[in-house]
């Protein structure tokens, strides 16, 4: 591996450890938390997203998304049960005093401000309105709640908050059209979307591929090492030196991870903007090109071995194989096309391809040398994930990890360091996402388990890899269960994955009396030929 590519992969491997958020639905999410708006009689509706379908002169037109209020009648969930109702503006527009015009079952549009939400709803209901659309004075959705001292809460019409831009569009419709009507309904999300199943398979498949590649490379290096021993060569090169292109994490770097990652996460949170996301896209493309190129070269070298073994010296880059030169333009064009068209509906495919290739490459380069380092690394990541998803709310008044993952305040649909799949059967759309860290960090331990199994000649049943892999799959599955129980609020996946995966490894190692070898050396003892000095075998 050339030095420039090696440096870029290492730099990016540090940055992709930052995001460890699983399956946050990004489309139409409401930022405010339900526990900030306690329920009470007459004000106990669940906050739900509401589709507002418009019709102009009988022709279907734009659709907006709003949020239902704590108070008022509940909104129907099925479109067929929602009536098309004529829309009018309130007079006065803020609806803070009795309306001057009598309404006959119309939906009334009012502006936010000057009085309580419930006062607007009571005035609209008294005038004969069938529903209330309140236009926010900001672009975001806002949850309408009741004040603690309110008593007039017997409201029998639904109230929905719409963002500012939706209100401006509705106003243009009413000015330019003879008749505007709307349908209000709140379809329910499915308990499980097929996107979550595919994302689960994608995460497991990525770790499987990376682990087998890493174990195969380690076994090839061990075989070469044994051949040198049999030939009684005086100077035996180490399989873990810099020339092999493998970087082993030590205990200190595992501890430093949580502090470096936290610092960079805060920088992302504070500097989150359009230009900063664009910078992350460039960094992601560089890493994605390197990852895709490495994977393709390794795969194609089986059929084009001569091209893979023949090198040419390139200025500034050093020796590069002919196969790498042939593959690189395709990888660069692929990444550039994704960056240019990443807002298109199918761009998630390109992002996932680049992301998976990058993760596999990093797992091939970065190794956990023993169970001790793996335990320290995953324990630090466990605390990191919990702190920045849950505890950070107390310090920053919002979950820093979730805000960064969704790309709030940037005008973009999330940062690129995520695998994502569109929620195909969700009426609200959006994506199920998983952070690179939720695959990469447990993947380091699982790849270590397979390397040990192969070097120790263990079968699948008697080894550690298959059980660590099953534990990871169960931990990820439990994360999805928690996600659905929490109504789609982002969950720290490592909160569930680390106890399953690490706990399984430690329990099995203790039962099989392998704990000391796994904890310290990380590889089995190999026989030493009688004519070779013991010091050479231990190198």
PDB file of N, CA and C in Angstrom, residues 443-513:
ATOM      1  N   UNK A 443     -17.118  -4.507  14.651  1.00  0.00           N
ATOM      2  CA  UNK A 443     -16.452  -5.273  13.603  1.00  0.00           C
ATOM      3  C   UNK A 443     -14.990  -5.525  13.905  1.00  0.00           C
ATOM      4  N   UNK A 444     -14.329  -4.592  14.579  1.00  0.00           N
ATOM      5  CA  UNK A 444     -12.927  -4.794  14.961  1.00  0.00           C
ATOM      6  C   UNK A 444     -12.780  -6.009  15.864  1.00  0.00           C
ATOM      7  N   UNK A 445     -13.698  -6.170  16.828  1.00  0.00           N
ATOM      8  CA  UNK A 445     -13.630  -7.312  17.745  1.00  0.00           C
ATOM      9  C   UNK A 445     -14.012  -8.609  17.043  1.00  0.00           C
ATOM     10  N   UNK A 446     -15.021  -8.549  16.178  1.00  0.00           N
ATOM     11  CA  UNK A 446     -15.471  -9.758  15.480  1.00  0.00           C
ATOM     12  C   UNK A 446     -14.406 -10.245  14.501  1.00  0.00           C
ATOM     13  N   UNK A 447     -13.745  -9.314  13.795  1.00  0.00           N
ATOM     14  CA  UNK A 447     -12.656  -9.698  12.886  1.00  0.00           C
ATOM     15  C   UNK A 447     -11.498 -10.312  13.666  1.00  0.00           C
ATOM     16  N   UNK A 448     -11.217  -9.767  14.846  1.00  0.00           N
ATOM     17  CA  UNK A 448     -10.180 -10.355  15.710  1.00  0.00           C
ATOM     18  C   UNK A 448     -10.546 -11.789  16.086  1.00  0.00           C
ATOM     19  N   UNK A 449     -11.826 -12.028  16.382  1.00  0.00           N
ATOM     20  CA  UNK A 449     -12.269 -13.378  16.766  1.00  0.00           C
ATOM     21  C   UNK A 449     -12.045 -14.370  15.627  1.00  0.00           C
ATOM     22  N   UNK A 450     -12.344 -13.966  14.388  1.00  0.00           N
ATOM     23  CA  UNK A 450     -12.152 -14.889  13.266  1.00  0.00           C
ATOM     24  C   UNK A 450     -10.670 -15.127  12.987  1.00  0.00           C
ATOM     25  N   UNK A 451      -9.855 -14.095  13.125  1.00  0.00           N
ATOM     26  CA  UNK A 451      -8.408 -14.292  12.943  1.00  0.00           C
ATOM     27  C   UNK A 451      -7.865 -15.298  13.953  1.00  0.00           C
ATOM     28  N   UNK A 452      -8.317 -15.181  15.179  1.00  0.00           N
ATOM     29  CA  UNK A 452      -7.868 -16.120  16.213  1.00  0.00           C
ATOM     30  C   UNK A 452      -8.348 -17.539  15.900  1.00  0.00           C
ATOM     31  N   UNK A 453      -9.613 -17.669  15.493  1.00  0.00           N
ATOM     32  CA  UNK A 453     -10.162 -18.996  15.179  1.00  0.00           C
ATOM     33  C   UNK A 453      -9.372 -19.676  14.074  1.00  0.00           C
ATOM     34  N   UNK A 454      -9.036 -18.949  13.036  1.00  0.00           N
ATOM     35  CA  UNK A 454      -8.309 -19.545  11.913  1.00  0.00           C
ATOM     36  C   UNK A 454      -6.886 -19.915  12.300  1.00  0.00           C
ATOM     37  N   UNK A 455      -6.218 -19.065  13.057  1.00  0.00           N
ATOM     38  CA  UNK A 455      -4.845 -19.366  13.476  1.00  0.00           C
ATOM     39  C   UNK A 455      -4.810 -20.514  14.479  1.00  0.00           C
ATOM     40  N   UNK A 456      -5.895 -20.671  15.259  1.00  0.00           N
ATOM     41  CA  UNK A 456      -5.974 -21.752  16.239  1.00  0.00           C
ATOM     42  C   UNK A 456      -6.622 -23.006  15.657  1.00  0.00           C
ATOM     43  N   UNK A 457      -6.978 -22.968  14.364  1.00  0.00           N
ATOM     44  CA  UNK A 457      -7.612 -24.108  13.677  1.00  0.00           C
ATOM     45  C   UNK A 457      -8.898 -24.559  14.363  1.00  0.00           C
ATOM     46  N   UNK A 458      -9.685 -23.595  14.806  1.00  0.00           N
ATOM     47  CA  UNK A 458     -10.960 -23.911  15.456  1.00  0.00           C
ATOM     48  C   UNK A 458     -12.071 -24.016  14.410  1.00  0.00           C
ATOM     49  N   UNK A 459     -13.041 -24.867  14.686  1.00  0.00           N
ATOM     50  CA  UNK A 459     -14.210 -24.975  13.813  1.00  0.00           C
ATOM     51  C   UNK A 459     -15.178 -23.842  14.144  1.00  0.00           C
ATOM     52  N   UNK A 460     -16.212 -23.687  13.301  1.00  0.00           N
ATOM     53  CA  UNK A 460     -17.188 -22.637  13.567  1.00  0.00           C
ATOM     54  C   UNK A 460     -17.850 -22.808  14.929  1.00  0.00           C
ATOM     55  N   UNK A 461     -18.183 -24.056  15.274  1.00  0.00           N
ATOM     56  CA  UNK A 461     -18.891 -24.300  16.538  1.00  0.00           C
ATOM     57  C   UNK A 461     -17.993 -24.092  17.746  1.00  0.00           C
ATOM     58  N   UNK A 462     -16.734 -24.503  17.637  1.00  0.00           N
ATOM     59  CA  UNK A 462     -15.826 -24.387  18.786  1.00  0.00           C
ATOM     60  C   UNK A 462     -15.089 -23.051  18.815  1.00  0.00           C
ATOM     61  N   UNK A 463     -15.229 -22.251  17.772  1.00  0.00           N
ATOM     62  CA  UNK A 463     -14.548 -20.963  17.734  1.00  0.00           C
ATOM     63  C   UNK A 463     -15.362 -19.859  18.375  1.00  0.00           C
ATOM     64  N   UNK A 464     -14.900 -18.627  18.193  1.00  0.00           N
ATOM     65  CA  UNK A 464     -15.541 -17.459  18.803  1.00  0.00           C
ATOM     66  C   UNK A 464     -16.290 -16.606  17.777  1.00  0.00           C
ATOM     67  N   UNK A 465     -15.900 -16.704  16.514  1.00  0.00           N
ATOM     68  CA  UNK A 465     -16.439 -15.808  15.505  1.00  0.00           C
ATOM     69  C   UNK A 465     -17.944 -15.944  15.337  1.00  0.00           C
ATOM     70  N   UNK A 466     -18.429 -17.159  15.159  1.00  0.00           N
ATOM     71  CA  UNK A 466     -19.848 -17.346  14.866  1.00  0.00           C
ATOM     72  C   UNK A 466     -20.719 -16.848  16.018  1.00  0.00           C
ATOM     73  N   UNK A 467     -20.241 -17.049  17.258  1.00  0.00           N
ATOM     74  CA  UNK A 467     -21.029 -16.615  18.415  1.00  0.00           C
ATOM     75  C   UNK A 467     -20.979 -15.095  18.572  1.00  0.00           C
ATOM     76  N   UNK A 468     -19.825 -14.500  18.271  1.00  0.00           N
ATOM     77  CA  UNK A 468     -19.741 -13.034  18.300  1.00  0.00           C
ATOM     78  C   UNK A 468     -20.622 -12.422  17.220  1.00  0.00           C
ATOM     79  N   UNK A 469     -20.668 -13.093  16.050  1.00  0.00           N
ATOM     80  CA  UNK A 469     -21.492 -12.597  14.954  1.00  0.00           C
ATOM     81  C   UNK A 469     -22.975 -12.688  15.305  1.00  0.00           C
ATOM     82  N   UNK A 470     -23.378 -13.794  15.910  1.00  0.00           N
ATOM     83  CA  UNK A 470     -24.775 -13.955  16.331  1.00  0.00           C
ATOM     84  C   UNK A 470     -25.129 -12.917  17.397  1.00  0.00           C
ATOM     85  N   UNK A 471     -24.199 -12.692  18.330  1.00  0.00           N
ATOM     86  CA  UNK A 471     -24.441 -11.717  19.393  1.00  0.00           C
ATOM     87  C   UNK A 471     -24.604 -10.313  18.806  1.00  0.00           C
ATOM     88  N   UNK A 472     -23.784  -9.979  17.807  1.00  0.00           N
ATOM     89  CA  UNK A 472     -23.912  -8.671  17.169  1.00  0.00           C
ATOM     90  C   UNK A 472     -25.270  -8.534  16.487  1.00  0.00           C
ATOM     91  N   UNK A 473     -25.687  -9.573  15.767  1.00  0.00           N
ATOM     92  CA  UNK A 473     -26.985  -9.534  15.102  1.00  0.00           C
ATOM     93  C   UNK A 473     -28.128  -9.367  16.083  1.00  0.00           C
ATOM     94  N   UNK A 474     -28.051 -10.048  17.233  1.00  0.00           N
ATOM     95  CA  UNK A 474     -29.096  -9.914  18.252  1.00  0.00           C
ATOM     96  C   UNK A 474     -29.091  -8.517  18.858  1.00  0.00           C
ATOM     97  N   UNK A 475     -27.889  -7.984  19.114  1.00  0.00           N
ATOM     98  CA  UNK A 475     -27.806  -6.641  19.671  1.00  0.00           C
ATOM     99  C   UNK A 475     -28.391  -5.603  18.737  1.00  0.00           C
ATOM    100  N   UNK A 476     -28.121  -5.749  17.443  1.00  0.00           N
ATOM    101  CA  UNK A 476     -28.668  -4.831  16.453  1.00  0.00           C
ATOM    102  C   UNK A 476     -30.187  -4.989  16.340  1.00  0.00           C
ATOM    103  N   UNK A 477     -30.653  -6.233  16.456  1.00  0.00           N
ATOM    104  CA  UNK A 477     -32.094  -6.486  16.421  1.00  0.00           C
ATOM    105  C   UNK A 477     -32.794  -5.836  17.615  1.00  0.00           C
ATOM    106  N   UNK A 478     -32.197  -5.950  18.795  1.00  0.00           N
ATOM    107  CA  UNK A 478     -32.774  -5.324  19.990  1.00  0.00           C
ATOM    108  C   UNK A 478     -32.809  -3.803  19.825  1.00  0.00           C
ATOM    109  N   UNK A 479     -31.820  -3.260  19.131  1.00  0.00           N
ATOM    110  CA  UNK A 479     -31.805  -1.810  18.883  1.00  0.00           C
ATOM    111  C   UNK A 479     -33.026  -1.394  18.072  1.00  0.00           C
ATOM    112  N   UNK A 480     -33.380  -2.183  17.064  1.00  0.00           N
ATOM    113  CA  UNK A 480     -34.560  -1.871  16.260  1.00  0.00           C
ATOM    114  C   UNK A 480     -35.841  -1.983  17.084  1.00  0.00           C
ATOM    115  N   UNK A 481     -35.893  -2.960  17.963  1.00  0.00           N
ATOM    116  CA  UNK A 481     -37.055  -3.098  18.844  1.00  0.00           C
ATOM    117  C   UNK A 481     -37.190  -1.859  19.720  1.00  0.00           C
ATOM    118  N   UNK A 482     -36.056  -1.424  20.311  1.00  0.00           N
ATOM    119  CA  UNK A 482     -36.072  -0.222  21.150  1.00  0.00           C
ATOM    120  C   UNK A 482     -36.456   1.002  20.341  1.00  0.00           C
ATOM    121  N   UNK A 483     -35.984   1.070  19.105  1.00  0.00           N
ATOM    122  CA  UNK A 483     -36.300   2.198  18.230  1.00  0.00           C
ATOM    123  C   UNK A 483     -37.799   2.314  18.012  1.00  0.00           C
ATOM    124  N   UNK A 484     -38.455   1.186  17.744  1.00  0.00           N
ATOM    125  CA  UNK A 484     -39.899   1.205  17.507  1.00  0.00           C
ATOM    126  C   UNK A 484     -40.686   1.478  18.784  1.00  0.00           C
ATOM    127  N   UNK A 485     -40.178   0.985  19.911  1.00  0.00           N
ATOM    128  CA  UNK A 485     -40.846   1.260  21.181  1.00  0.00           C
ATOM    129  C   UNK A 485     -40.743   2.736  21.555  1.00  0.00           C
ATOM    130  N   UNK A 486     -39.678   3.389  21.084  1.00  0.00           N
ATOM    131  CA  UNK A 486     -39.470   4.812  21.383  1.00  0.00           C
ATOM    132  C   UNK A 486     -40.027   5.718  20.291  1.00  0.00           C
ATOM    133  N   UNK A 487     -40.944   5.186  19.472  1.00  0.00           N
ATOM    134  CA  UNK A 487     -41.624   5.980  18.432  1.00  0.00           C
ATOM    135  C   UNK A 487     -40.647   6.630  17.462  1.00  0.00           C
ATOM    136  N   UNK A 488     -39.569   5.899  17.111  1.00  0.00           N
ATOM    137  CA  UNK A 488     -38.667   6.389  16.086  1.00  0.00           C
ATOM    138  C   UNK A 488     -37.583   7.319  16.574  1.00  0.00           C
ATOM    139  N   UNK A 489     -37.543   7.627  17.890  1.00  0.00           N
ATOM    140  CA  UNK A 489     -36.473   8.479  18.404  1.00  0.00           C
ATOM    141  C   UNK A 489     -35.154   7.723  18.306  1.00  0.00           C
ATOM    142  N   UNK A 490     -34.097   8.394  17.831  1.00  0.00           N
ATOM    143  CA  UNK A 490     -32.794   7.764  17.610  1.00  0.00           C
ATOM    144  C   UNK A 490     -32.277   7.059  18.844  1.00  0.00           C
ATOM    145  N   UNK A 491     -31.695   5.894  18.638  1.00  0.00           N
ATOM    146  CA  UNK A 491     -31.165   5.085  19.725  1.00  0.00           C
ATOM    147  C   UNK A 491     -29.653   4.913  19.573  1.00  0.00           C
ATOM    148  N   UNK A 492     -28.898   4.914  20.698  1.00  0.00           N
ATOM    149  CA  UNK A 492     -27.466   4.606  20.624  1.00  0.00           C
ATOM    150  C   UNK A 492     -27.283   3.101  20.452  1.00  0.00           C
ATOM    151  N   UNK A 493     -26.968   2.667  19.253  1.00  0.00           N
ATOM    152  CA  UNK A 493     -26.920   1.236  18.951  1.00  0.00           C
ATOM    153  C   UNK A 493     -25.903   0.494  19.817  1.00  0.00           C
ATOM    154  N   UNK A 494     -24.794   1.152  20.138  1.00  0.00           N
ATOM    155  CA  UNK A 494     -23.758   0.472  20.923  1.00  0.00           C
ATOM    156  C   UNK A 494     -24.225   0.184  22.341  1.00  0.00           C
ATOM    157  N   UNK A 495     -25.264   0.862  22.796  1.00  0.00           N
ATOM    158  CA  UNK A 495     -25.842   0.558  24.107  1.00  0.00           C
ATOM    159  C   UNK A 495     -26.327  -0.882  24.170  1.00  0.00           C
ATOM    160  N   UNK A 496     -26.776  -1.411  23.044  1.00  0.00           N
ATOM    161  CA  UNK A 496     -27.290  -2.779  22.979  1.00  0.00           C
ATOM    162  C   UNK A 496     -26.262  -3.741  22.373  1.00  0.00           C
ATOM    163  N   UNK A 497     -25.477  -3.259  21.400  1.00  0.00           N
ATOM    164  CA  UNK A 497     -24.549  -4.144  20.692  1.00  0.00           C
ATOM    165  C   UNK A 497     -23.363  -4.536  21.553  1.00  0.00           C
ATOM    166  N   UNK A 498     -22.788  -3.575  22.281  1.00  0.00           N
ATOM    167  CA  UNK A 498     -21.579  -3.851  23.061  1.00  0.00           C
ATOM    168  C   UNK A 498     -21.815  -4.913  24.141  1.00  0.00           C
ATOM    169  N   UNK A 499     -22.859  -4.816  24.982  1.00  0.00           N
ATOM    170  CA  UNK A 499     -23.054  -5.879  25.978  1.00  0.00           C
ATOM    171  C   UNK A 499     -23.239  -7.258  25.358  1.00  0.00           C
ATOM    172  N   UNK A 500     -23.954  -7.340  24.241  1.00  0.00           N
ATOM    173  CA  UNK A 500     -24.157  -8.629  23.583  1.00  0.00           C
ATOM    174  C   UNK A 500     -22.840  -9.179  23.040  1.00  0.00           C
ATOM    175  N   UNK A 501     -22.140  -8.371  22.247  1.00  0.00           N
ATOM    176  CA  UNK A 501     -20.941  -8.853  21.556  1.00  0.00           C
ATOM    177  C   UNK A 501     -19.783  -9.080  22.519  1.00  0.00           C
ATOM    178  N   UNK A 502     -19.450  -8.068  23.293  1.00  0.00           N
ATOM    179  CA  UNK A 502     -18.324  -8.181  24.221  1.00  0.00           C
ATOM    180  C   UNK A 502     -18.622  -9.177  25.331  1.00  0.00           C
ATOM    181  N   UNK A 503     -19.855  -9.155  25.832  1.00  0.00           N
ATOM    182  CA  UNK A 503     -20.226 -10.110  26.879  1.00  0.00           C
ATOM    183  C   UNK A 503     -20.117 -11.547  26.414  1.00  0.00           C
ATOM    184  N   UNK A 504     -20.512 -11.813  25.176  1.00  0.00           N
ATOM    185  CA  UNK A 504     -20.410 -13.175  24.626  1.00  0.00           C
ATOM    186  C   UNK A 504     -18.957 -13.620  24.528  1.00  0.00           C
ATOM    187  N   UNK A 505     -18.089 -12.748  24.019  1.00  0.00           N
ATOM    188  CA  UNK A 505     -16.672 -13.081  23.881  1.00  0.00           C
ATOM    189  C   UNK A 505     -16.040 -13.379  25.238  1.00  0.00           C
ATOM    190  N   UNK A 506     -16.281 -12.535  26.224  1.00  0.00           N
ATOM    191  CA  UNK A 506     -15.672 -12.714  27.542  1.00  0.00           C
ATOM    192  C   UNK A 506     -16.197 -13.970  28.237  1.00  0.00           C
ATOM    193  N   UNK A 507     -17.490 -14.241  28.106  1.00  0.00           N
ATOM    194  CA  UNK A 507     -18.083 -15.416  28.749  1.00  0.00           C
ATOM    195  C   UNK A 507     -17.535 -16.710  28.147  1.00  0.00           C
ATOM    196  N   UNK A 508     -17.484 -16.774  26.807  1.00  0.00           N
ATOM    197  CA  UNK A 508     -16.959 -17.980  26.153  1.00  0.00           C
ATOM    198  C   UNK A 508     -15.480 -18.191  26.463  1.00  0.00           C
ATOM    199  N   UNK A 509     -14.713 -17.096  26.455  1.00  0.00           N
ATOM    200  CA  UNK A 509     -13.278 -17.219  26.731  1.00  0.00           C
ATOM    201  C   UNK A 509     -13.031 -17.735  28.146  1.00  0.00           C
ATOM    202  N   UNK A 510     -13.841 -17.288  29.082  1.00  0.00           N
ATOM    203  CA  UNK A 510     -13.681 -17.747  30.469  1.00  0.00           C
ATOM    204  C   UNK A 510     -14.054 -19.220  30.606  1.00  0.00           C
ATOM    205  N   UNK A 511     -15.112 -19.631  29.935  1.00  0.00           N
ATOM    206  CA  UNK A 511     -15.540 -21.036  30.026  1.00  0.00           C
ATOM    207  C   UNK A 511     -14.546 -21.984  29.369  1.00  0.00           C
ATOM    208  N   UNK A 512     -13.890 -21.515  28.297  1.00  0.00           N
ATOM    209  CA  UNK A 512     -12.989 -22.391  27.540  1.00  0.00           C
ATOM    210  C   UNK A 512     -11.525 -22.264  27.979  1.00  0.00           C
ATOM    211  N   UNK A 513     -11.289 -21.508  29.032  1.00  0.00           N
ATOM    212  CA  UNK A 513      -9.931 -21.316  29.567  1.00  0.00           C
ATOM    213  C   UNK A 513      -8.995 -20.680  28.542  1.00  0.00           C
TER     214      UNK A 513
END
